[in-house]
C-alpha positions as semicolon CSV with decimal commas, in nm:
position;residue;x (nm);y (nm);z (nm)
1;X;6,167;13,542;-13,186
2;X;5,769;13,510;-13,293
3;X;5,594;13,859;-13,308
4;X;5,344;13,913;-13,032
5;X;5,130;14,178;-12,925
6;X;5,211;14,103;-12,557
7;X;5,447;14,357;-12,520
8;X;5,385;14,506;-12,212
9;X;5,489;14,325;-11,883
10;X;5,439;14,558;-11,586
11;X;5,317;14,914;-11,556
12;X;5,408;15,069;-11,231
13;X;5,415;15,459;-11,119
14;X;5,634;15,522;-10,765
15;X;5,685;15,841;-10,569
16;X;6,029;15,965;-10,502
17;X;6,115;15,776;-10,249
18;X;6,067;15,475;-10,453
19;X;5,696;15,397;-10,308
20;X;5,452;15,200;-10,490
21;X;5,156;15,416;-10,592
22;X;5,045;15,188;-10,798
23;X;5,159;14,885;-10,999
24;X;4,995;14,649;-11,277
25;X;5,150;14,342;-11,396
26;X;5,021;14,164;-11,590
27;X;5,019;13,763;-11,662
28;X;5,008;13,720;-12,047
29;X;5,222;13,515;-12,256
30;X;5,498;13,738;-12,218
31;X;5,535;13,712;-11,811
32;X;5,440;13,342;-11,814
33;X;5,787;13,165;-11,848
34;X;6,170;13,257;-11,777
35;X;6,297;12,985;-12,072
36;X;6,081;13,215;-12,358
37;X;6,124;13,574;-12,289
38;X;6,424;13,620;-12,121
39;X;6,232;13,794;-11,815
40;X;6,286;13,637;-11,403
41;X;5,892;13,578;-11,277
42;X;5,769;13,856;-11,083
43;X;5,471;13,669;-10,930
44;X;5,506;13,730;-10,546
45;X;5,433;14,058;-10,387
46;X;5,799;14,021;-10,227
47;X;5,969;14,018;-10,555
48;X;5,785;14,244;-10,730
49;X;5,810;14,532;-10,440
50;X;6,206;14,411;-10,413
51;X;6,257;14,466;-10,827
52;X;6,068;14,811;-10,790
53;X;6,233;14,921;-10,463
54;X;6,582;14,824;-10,702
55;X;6,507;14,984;-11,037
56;X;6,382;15,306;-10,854
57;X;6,746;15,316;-10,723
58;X;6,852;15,303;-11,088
59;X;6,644;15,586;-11,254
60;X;6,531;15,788;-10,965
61;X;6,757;16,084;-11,099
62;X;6,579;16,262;-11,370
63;X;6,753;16,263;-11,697
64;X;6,692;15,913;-11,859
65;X;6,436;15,758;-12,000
66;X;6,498;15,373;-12,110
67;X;6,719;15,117;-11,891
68;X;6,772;14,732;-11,965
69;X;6,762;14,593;-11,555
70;X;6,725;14,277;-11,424
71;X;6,580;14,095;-11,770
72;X;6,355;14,362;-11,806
73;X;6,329;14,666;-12,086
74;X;6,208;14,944;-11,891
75;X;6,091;15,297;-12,076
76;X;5,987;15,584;-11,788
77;X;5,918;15,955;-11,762
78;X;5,958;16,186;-11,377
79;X;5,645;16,412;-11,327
80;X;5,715;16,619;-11,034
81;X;5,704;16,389;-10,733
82;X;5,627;16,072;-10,979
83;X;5,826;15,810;-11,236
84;X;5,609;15,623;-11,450
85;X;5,764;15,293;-11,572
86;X;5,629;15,018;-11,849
87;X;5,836;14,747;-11,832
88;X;5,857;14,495;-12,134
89;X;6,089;14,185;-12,260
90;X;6,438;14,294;-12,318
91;X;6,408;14,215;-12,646
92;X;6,083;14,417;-12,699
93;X;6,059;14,769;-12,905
94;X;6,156;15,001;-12,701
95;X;5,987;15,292;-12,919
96;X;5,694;15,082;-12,863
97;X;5,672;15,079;-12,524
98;X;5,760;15,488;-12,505
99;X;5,490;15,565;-12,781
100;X;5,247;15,368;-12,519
101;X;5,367;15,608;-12,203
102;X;5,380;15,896;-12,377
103;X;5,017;15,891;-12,472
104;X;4,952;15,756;-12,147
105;X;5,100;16,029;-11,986
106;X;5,022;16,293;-12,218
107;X;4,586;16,164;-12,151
108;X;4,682;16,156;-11,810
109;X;4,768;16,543;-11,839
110;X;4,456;16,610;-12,007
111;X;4,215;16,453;-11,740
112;X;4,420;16,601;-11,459
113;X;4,450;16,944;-11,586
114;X;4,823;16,916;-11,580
115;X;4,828;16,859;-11,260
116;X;5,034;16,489;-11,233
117;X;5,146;16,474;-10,922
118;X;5,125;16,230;-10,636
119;X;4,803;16,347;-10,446
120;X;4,616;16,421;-10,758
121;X;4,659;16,054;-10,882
122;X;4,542;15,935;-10,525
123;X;4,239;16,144;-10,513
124;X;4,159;16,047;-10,898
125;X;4,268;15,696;-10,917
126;X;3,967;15,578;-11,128
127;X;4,012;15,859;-11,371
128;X;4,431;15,698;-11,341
129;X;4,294;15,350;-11,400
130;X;4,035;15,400;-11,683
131;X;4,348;15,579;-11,857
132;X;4,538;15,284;-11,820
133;X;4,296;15,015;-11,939
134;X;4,240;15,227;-12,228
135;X;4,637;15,221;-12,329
136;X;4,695;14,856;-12,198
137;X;4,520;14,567;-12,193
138;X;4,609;14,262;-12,042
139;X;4,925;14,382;-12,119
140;X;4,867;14,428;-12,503
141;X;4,916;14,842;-12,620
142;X;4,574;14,895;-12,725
143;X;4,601;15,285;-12,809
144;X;4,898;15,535;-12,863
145;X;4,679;15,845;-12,944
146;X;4,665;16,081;-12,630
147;X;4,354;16,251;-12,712
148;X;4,152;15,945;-12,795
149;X;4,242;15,789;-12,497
150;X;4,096;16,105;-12,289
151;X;3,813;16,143;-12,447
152;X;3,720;15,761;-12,368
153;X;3,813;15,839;-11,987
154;X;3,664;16,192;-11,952
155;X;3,474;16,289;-11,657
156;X;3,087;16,208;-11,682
157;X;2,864;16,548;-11,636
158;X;2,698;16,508;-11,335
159;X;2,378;16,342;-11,312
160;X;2,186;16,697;-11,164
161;X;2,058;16,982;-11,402
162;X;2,317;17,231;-11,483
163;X;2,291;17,547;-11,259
164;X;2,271;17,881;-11,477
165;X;2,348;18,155;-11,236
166;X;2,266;18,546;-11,395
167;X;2,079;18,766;-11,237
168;X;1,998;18,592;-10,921
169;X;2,091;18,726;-10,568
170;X;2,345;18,516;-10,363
171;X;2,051;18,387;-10,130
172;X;1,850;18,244;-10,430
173;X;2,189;18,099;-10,580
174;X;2,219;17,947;-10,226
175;X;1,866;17,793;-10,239
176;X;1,936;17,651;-10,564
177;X;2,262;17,474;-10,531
178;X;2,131;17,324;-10,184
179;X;1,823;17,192;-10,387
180;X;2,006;17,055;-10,614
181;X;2,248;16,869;-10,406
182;X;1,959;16,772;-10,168
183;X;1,785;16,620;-10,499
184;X;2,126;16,454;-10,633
185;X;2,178;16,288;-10,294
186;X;1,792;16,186;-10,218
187;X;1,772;16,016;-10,523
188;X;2,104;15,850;-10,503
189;X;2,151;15,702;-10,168
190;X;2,295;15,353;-10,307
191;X;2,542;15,547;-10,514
192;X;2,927;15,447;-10,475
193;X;3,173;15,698;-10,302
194;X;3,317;15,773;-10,618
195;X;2,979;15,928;-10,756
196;X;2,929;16,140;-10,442
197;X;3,287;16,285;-10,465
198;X;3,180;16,375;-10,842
199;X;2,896;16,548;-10,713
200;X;3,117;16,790;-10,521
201;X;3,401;16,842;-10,739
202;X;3,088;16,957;-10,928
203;X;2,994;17,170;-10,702
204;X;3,357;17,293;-10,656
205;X;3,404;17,390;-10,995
206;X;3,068;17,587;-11,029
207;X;3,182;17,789;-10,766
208;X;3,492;17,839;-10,925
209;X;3,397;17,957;-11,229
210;X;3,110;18,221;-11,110
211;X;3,304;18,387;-10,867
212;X;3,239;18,754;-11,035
213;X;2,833;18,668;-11,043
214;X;2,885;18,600;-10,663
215;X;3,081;18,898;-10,607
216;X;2,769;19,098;-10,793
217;X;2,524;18,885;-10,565
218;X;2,668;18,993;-10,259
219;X;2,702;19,384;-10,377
220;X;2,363;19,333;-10,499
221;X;2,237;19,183;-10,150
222;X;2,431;19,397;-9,902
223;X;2,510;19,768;-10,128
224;X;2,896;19,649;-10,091
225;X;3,130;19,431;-10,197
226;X;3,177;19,118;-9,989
227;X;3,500;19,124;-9,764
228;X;3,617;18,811;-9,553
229;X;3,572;18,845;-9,174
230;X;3,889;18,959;-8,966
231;X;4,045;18,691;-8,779
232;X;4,008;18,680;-8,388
């Protein structure tokens, strides 16, 4: 057959009980035509949720890694509650394909702290898709280095100054988180959903990682350490 670099023909993660969490084909000059690859058309939404709902059936115990189903090569790796798939030409490299979802898996790591699981890749699915597009595109394998294709997809710094917390009691770290997050927000009312949730997760992590200098705020404000209220 004539080399191509379309090798990819579908990339698709579902949960474990075969769900589509998401799914990518894609219509190069691999997927066009039955007659020259080998592969039945996935076009519809009805056959490509039937083939999924089918192969899922095939791999969903963990153990495997590569299966030849239904004129399709498919390479594909569990993650907790997760199997990701990249489906390719049955008579496509099949080293190929697993170099591509191995780094694509291995970025996805990085950018999700480890964390690849179901509700992560929900609540990050930009962070999910940027990965992708910077492994496949338009269903050529662009990249097979995992730590390249993080640092292309790595979270922006928010937009707000940096918030140095030393010395400062917890009422004037208070007053200058809220001023910041009133300034961020002011200043960015046209801003997508996506930018606002950055903003917090922001937010989120500087709390995180200065919990001791608000433990020596609070002693520092009230002459004790700061215990949580009993519950009524």
């Amino acid at each position: 057959p004539n080399l191509s670099l379309y090798t990819t023909s579908a990339f698709l993660i579902l949960d474990t009980d075969g769900n589509r969490v998401l799914a990518k084909y894609y219509n190069n000059k691999n997927s066009s035509g039955e007659s020259e690859t080998g592969c039945r058309s996935l076009t519809t939404l009805k056959d490509q949720r039937a083939y999924e709902k089918a192969l899922w059936e095939k791999t969903k115990k963990a153990g495997g890694d590569i299966i030849l189903y239904d004129t399709y090569l498919a390479v594909y790796r569990h993650s907790l509650d997760l199997i990701f798939y990249i489906l390719g030409p049955p008579v496509e490299n099949e080293l190929m394909l697993n170099a591509a979802l191995v780094a694509y898996f291995d970025a996805l790591s990085i950018l999700l702290r480890n964390q690849v699981e179901k509700r992560s890749v929900l609540d990050n699915l930009d962070i999910v898709l940027l990965c992708l597009d910077e492994t496949i595109d338009d269903g050529v394998i662009v990249e097979t280095d995992s730590t390249a294709i993080a640092s292309r997809v790595s979270r922006p710094r928010a937009d707000t100054t940096d918030i140095v917390i030393n010395e400062e009691t917890i009422m004037n770290a208070y007053q200058t988180i809220r001023d910041c997050l009133r300034t961020g927000f002011q200043y960015g009312k046209s801003r997508p959903i996506i930018c606002r949730k950055e903003q917090l997760l922001q937010l989120g992590y500087l709390l995180q990682d200065n919990i001791p200098t608000f433990d020596a705020a609070f002693l520092n404000d009230l002459d004790r350490p700061w215990t949580p209220p009993l519950s009524r």
